[in-house]
PDB file of C-alpha atoms in Angstrom:
ATOM      1  CA  MET A 141     164.997   0.865 130.312  1.00  0.00           C
ATOM      2  CA  GLN A 142     161.307   1.182 129.886  1.00  0.00           C
ATOM      3  CA  GLY A 143     158.713   3.594 128.798  1.00  0.00           C
ATOM      4  CA  THR A 144     159.441   7.011 127.316  1.00  0.00           C
ATOM      5  CA  ALA A 145     163.096   6.891 128.762  1.00  0.00           C
ATOM      6  CA  ALA A 146     163.924   4.014 126.363  1.00  0.00           C
ATOM      7  CA  ALA A 147     162.088   5.777 123.518  1.00  0.00           C
ATOM      8  CA  LYS A 148     163.960   8.587 123.998  1.00  0.00           C
ATOM      9  CA  THR A 149     167.303   6.780 124.129  1.00  0.00           C
ATOM     10  CA  TYR A 150     166.458   5.044 120.785  1.00  0.00           C
ATOM     11  CA  LYS A 151     165.380   8.052 119.145  1.00  0.00           C
ATOM     12  CA  ASP A 152     168.866   9.999 120.235  1.00  0.00           C
ATOM     13  CA  SER A 153     170.886   7.102 119.137  1.00  0.00           C
ATOM     14  CA  LYS A 154     169.411   7.080 115.984  1.00  0.00           C
ATOM     15  CA  LEU A 155     169.908  10.992 115.525  1.00  0.00           C
ATOM     16  CA  CYS A 156     173.684  10.353 116.725  1.00  0.00           C
ATOM     17  CA  ASN A 157     173.929   7.575 113.992  1.00  0.00           C
ATOM     18  CA  MET A 158     172.580   9.959 111.310  1.00  0.00           C
ATOM     19  CA  ILE A 159     175.079  12.749 112.687  1.00  0.00           C
ATOM     20  CA  MET A 160     178.220  10.999 112.699  1.00  0.00           C
ATOM     21  CA  ASN A 161     177.076   9.396 109.059  1.00  0.00           C
ATOM     22  CA  ARG A 162     177.223  13.000 107.725  1.00  0.00           C
ATOM     23  CA  GLU A 163     180.495  13.461 109.517  1.00  0.00           C
ATOM     24  CA  PHE A 164     182.472  10.346 108.539  1.00  0.00           C
ATOM     25  CA  PRO A 165     182.554  11.380 104.836  1.00  0.00           C
ATOM     26  CA  ARG A 166     183.579  15.010 105.632  1.00  0.00           C
ATOM     27  CA  ARG A 167     186.696  13.773 107.521  1.00  0.00           C
ATOM     28  CA  SER A 168     187.498  10.725 105.753  1.00  0.00           C
ATOM     29  CA  HIS A 169     185.750   9.737 102.401  1.00  0.00           C
ATOM     30  CA  GLU A 170     188.307  11.475 100.123  1.00  0.00           C
ATOM     31  CA  SER A 171     191.161   9.548 101.662  1.00  0.00           C
ATOM     32  CA  THR A 172     189.339   6.039 101.762  1.00  0.00           C
ATOM     33  CA  ASP A 173     186.669   6.051  99.014  1.00  0.00           C
ATOM     34  CA  VAL A 174     184.347   4.255 101.591  1.00  0.00           C
ATOM     35  CA  VAL A 175     180.662   5.195 101.353  1.00  0.00           C
ATOM     36  CA  PHE A 176     178.623   6.095 104.474  1.00  0.00           C
ATOM     37  CA  ASP A 177     174.993   5.857 104.589  1.00  0.00           C
ATOM     38  CA  THR A 178     171.981   5.180 107.033  1.00  0.00           C
ATOM     39  CA  LEU A 179     168.664   3.293 106.048  1.00  0.00           C
ATOM     40  CA  TYR A 180     165.257   3.172 107.327  1.00  0.00           C
ATOM     41  CA  PRO A 181     163.907  -0.054 105.643  1.00  0.00           C
ATOM     42  CA  GLY A 182     160.560   0.156 107.407  1.00  0.00           C
ATOM     43  CA  CYS A 183     159.246  -0.581 110.980  1.00  0.00           C
ATOM     44  CA  VAL A 184     160.689  -4.046 111.686  1.00  0.00           C
ATOM     45  CA  ALA A 185     158.083  -4.685 114.716  1.00  0.00           C
ATOM     46  CA  GLU A 186     158.861  -8.008 115.493  1.00  0.00           C
ATOM     47  CA  THR A 187     162.490  -8.233 116.826  1.00  0.00           C
ATOM     48  CA  ALA A 188     164.233  -8.562 120.369  1.00  0.00           C
ATOM     49  CA  LEU A 189     164.386  -4.608 120.140  1.00  0.00           C
ATOM     50  CA  PHE A 190     161.013  -4.562 122.261  1.00  0.00           C
ATOM     51  CA  ARG A 191     161.857  -7.596 124.556  1.00  0.00           C
ATOM     52  CA  TYR A 192     161.642  -5.383 127.563  1.00  0.00           C
ATOM     53  CA  ALA A 193     158.486  -3.635 126.478  1.00  0.00           C
ATOM     54  CA  PRO A 194     155.299  -4.489 128.264  1.00  0.00           C
ATOM     55  CA  LYS A 195     153.825  -7.561 126.813  1.00  0.00           C
ATOM     56  CA  VAL A 196     150.702  -5.779 125.788  1.00  0.00           C
ATOM     57  CA  PHE A 197     153.007  -3.476 123.683  1.00  0.00           C
ATOM     58  CA  GLN A 198     154.864  -6.500 122.164  1.00  0.00           C
ATOM     59  CA  ARG A 199     151.427  -7.687 120.718  1.00  0.00           C
ATOM     60  CA  VAL A 200     149.751  -4.157 119.789  1.00  0.00           C
ATOM     61  CA  PHE A 201     152.663  -2.453 118.183  1.00  0.00           C
ATOM     62  CA  PRO A 202     153.155  -5.008 115.397  1.00  0.00           C
ATOM     63  CA  TRP A 203     149.500  -5.089 114.756  1.00  0.00           C
ATOM     64  CA  PHE A 204     149.386  -1.504 114.795  1.00  0.00           C
ATOM     65  CA  GLN A 205     152.223  -0.936 112.209  1.00  0.00           C
ATOM     66  CA  LYS A 206     150.529  -3.615 110.076  1.00  0.00           C
ATOM     67  CA  THR A 207     147.137  -2.495 110.056  1.00  0.00           C
ATOM     68  CA  ILE A 208     146.855   1.362 110.933  1.00  0.00           C
ATOM     69  CA  THR A 209     150.313   3.031 110.139  1.00  0.00           C
ATOM     70  CA  LYS A 210     151.125   0.492 107.363  1.00  0.00           C
ATOM     71  CA  GLY A 211     154.864   0.922 108.123  1.00  0.00           C
ATOM     72  CA  TYR A 212     155.466  -2.774 109.129  1.00  0.00           C
ATOM     73  CA  VAL A 213     158.249  -4.760 107.254  1.00  0.00           C
ATOM     74  CA  SER A 214     159.331  -8.228 107.858  1.00  0.00           C
ATOM     75  CA  GLN A 215     162.870  -9.125 109.036  1.00  0.00           C
ATOM     76  CA  PRO A 216     163.772 -10.808 105.743  1.00  0.00           C
ATOM     77  CA  LEU A 217     162.408  -7.690 103.482  1.00  0.00           C
ATOM     78  CA  ALA A 218     164.548  -5.155 106.014  1.00  0.00           C
ATOM     79  CA  GLY A 219     167.667  -7.590 105.579  1.00  0.00           C
ATOM     80  CA  GLU A 220     166.778  -7.340 101.702  1.00  0.00           C
ATOM     81  CA  ARG A 221     166.678  -3.692 101.846  1.00  0.00           C
ATOM     82  CA  VAL A 222     170.159  -3.541 103.885  1.00  0.00           C
ATOM     83  CA  ALA A 223     171.635  -6.008 101.418  1.00  0.00           C
ATOM     84  CA  GLN A 224     170.633  -3.746  98.603  1.00  0.00           C
ATOM     85  CA  VAL A 225     172.177  -0.451 100.068  1.00  0.00           C
ATOM     86  CA  VAL A 226     175.368  -2.204 100.646  1.00  0.00           C
ATOM     87  CA  ILE A 227     175.873  -3.936  97.263  1.00  0.00           C
ATOM     88  CA  ASP A 228     173.998  -1.757  94.738  1.00  0.00           C
ATOM     89  CA  PRO A 229     175.914   1.046  92.965  1.00  0.00           C
ATOM     90  CA  GLU A 230     172.740   3.145  92.914  1.00  0.00           C
ATOM     91  CA  PHE A 231     173.093   3.767  96.778  1.00  0.00           C
ATOM     92  CA  ALA A 232     177.111   4.809  96.551  1.00  0.00           C
ATOM     93  CA  GLN A 233     176.466   8.257  97.904  1.00  0.00           C
ATOM     94  CA  SER A 234     178.211   9.099 101.310  1.00  0.00           C
ATOM     95  CA  GLY A 235     176.110  10.996 104.068  1.00  0.00           C
ATOM     96  CA  VAL A 236     172.662   9.813 102.622  1.00  0.00           C
ATOM     97  CA  HIS A 237     169.824   8.359 104.735  1.00  0.00           C
ATOM     98  CA  TRP A 238     168.055   5.983 102.480  1.00  0.00           C
ATOM     99  CA  SER A 239     164.191   5.229 103.056  1.00  0.00           C
ATOM    100  CA  TRP A 240     161.369   3.528 101.520  1.00  0.00           C
ATOM    101  CA  GLY A 241     159.089   5.658 103.289  1.00  0.00           C
ATOM    102  CA  ASN A 242     156.590   5.401 106.345  1.00  0.00           C
ATOM    103  CA  ARG A 243     153.665   3.583 104.337  1.00  0.00           C
ATOM    104  CA  GLN A 244     154.971   0.364 103.079  1.00  0.00           C
ATOM    105  CA  ARG A 245     153.502  -0.205  99.595  1.00  0.00           C
ATOM    106  CA  GLU A 246     154.289  -2.933  96.942  1.00  0.00           C
ATOM    107  CA  GLY A 247     157.039  -1.853  94.418  1.00  0.00           C
ATOM    108  CA  ALA A 248     158.001   0.829  96.655  1.00  0.00           C
ATOM    109  CA  LYS A 249     161.071   2.795  95.564  1.00  0.00           C
ATOM    110  CA  PRO A 250     163.805   3.976  97.918  1.00  0.00           C
ATOM    111  CA  PHE A 251     164.808   7.628  98.125  1.00  0.00           C
ATOM    112  CA  ALA A 252     167.171   9.909  99.758  1.00  0.00           C
ATOM    113  CA  GLN A 253     165.314  11.207 102.723  1.00  0.00           C
ATOM    114  CA  ALA A 254     165.860  14.715 104.013  1.00  0.00           C
ATOM    115  CA  LEU A 255     167.316  14.723 107.306  1.00  0.00           C
ATOM    116  CA  SER A 256     166.417  17.229 110.492  1.00  0.00           C
ATOM    117  CA  PRO A 257     168.059  20.524 110.830  1.00  0.00           C
ATOM    118  CA  LYS A 258     169.834  18.747 113.965  1.00  0.00           C
ATOM    119  CA  ALA A 259     171.075  15.907 111.948  1.00  0.00           C
ATOM    120  CA  ASN A 260     172.620  18.289 109.202  1.00  0.00           C
ATOM    121  CA  ASP A 261     174.265  20.559 112.087  1.00  0.00           C
ATOM    122  CA  THR A 262     177.916  20.525 111.134  1.00  0.00           C
ATOM    123  CA  ALA A 263     178.795  22.140 114.366  1.00  0.00           C
ATOM    124  CA  ARG A 264     176.955  19.516 116.290  1.00  0.00           C
ATOM    125  CA  ALA A 265     178.496  17.082 114.323  1.00  0.00           C
ATOM    126  CA  SER A 266     182.109  18.481 115.001  1.00  0.00           C
ATOM    127  CA  ARG A 267     181.393  18.283 118.852  1.00  0.00           C
ATOM    128  CA  LEU A 268     179.859  14.804 118.677  1.00  0.00           C
ATOM    129  CA  TRP A 269     182.973  13.578 116.666  1.00  0.00           C
ATOM    130  CA  ASP A 270     185.198  15.222 119.351  1.00  0.00           C
ATOM    131  CA  LEU A 271     183.408  13.778 122.296  1.00  0.00           C
ATOM    132  CA  GLU A 272     183.473  10.171 120.751  1.00  0.00           C
ATOM    133  CA  ARG A 273     187.174  10.711 120.113  1.00  0.00           C
ATOM    134  CA  ASP A 274     187.769  11.692 123.793  1.00  0.00           C
ATOM    135  CA  ARG A 275     185.738   8.809 124.966  1.00  0.00           C
ATOM    136  CA  ARG A 276     187.836   6.534 123.009  1.00  0.00           C
ATOM    137  CA  LYS A 277     191.172   7.780 123.704  1.00  0.00           C
ATOM    138  CA  TRP A 278     192.391   4.210 125.160  1.00  0.00           C
ATOM    139  CA  ILE A 279     191.295   2.631 121.772  1.00  0.00           C
ATOM    140  CA  PRO A 280     194.164   3.340 119.076  1.00  0.00           C
ATOM    141  CA  VAL A 281     193.001   4.275 115.709  1.00  0.00           C
ATOM    142  CA  PRO A 282     194.354   2.170 112.780  1.00  0.00           C
ATOM    143  CA  PRO A 283     195.854   4.449 109.941  1.00  0.00           C
ATOM    144  CA  PRO A 284     193.584   4.785 106.753  1.00  0.00           C
ATOM    145  CA  VAL A 285     193.379   1.740 104.554  1.00  0.00           C
ATOM    146  CA  THR A 286     194.643   2.248 100.950  1.00  0.00           C
ATOM    147  CA  LEU A 287     192.269   0.641  98.651  1.00  0.00           C
TER     148      LEU A 287
END
């Protein structure tokens, strides 16, 4: 995919991830004690994600994120932030979207970012859950793990 179709697909997939992230704990957190959350570590503009984008975009986008929006983060820093969300007890809240903000600053602190009305829509989440369950009927669902 290229152009606006690819951008829309990317945004829709992020929205679906956030919706499911809020639905998982509603359906299974009590029985599993597993924490479900999402995060935005910053704009990781130099990855294979843009491999099919026009070459000019691949060159301009990282520069734009670094110098204009100040949203750019390196792959190592993004990885550190992912690891922090996974291992730090401070992040042990289900259904939260963690962010360091759109403008990267030295010493920026993570925060629980408010989600859009679409991401918080429980009826939409239930419908998405059912659609996904129906799509995966041929995949057996294992019983919950007792820890």
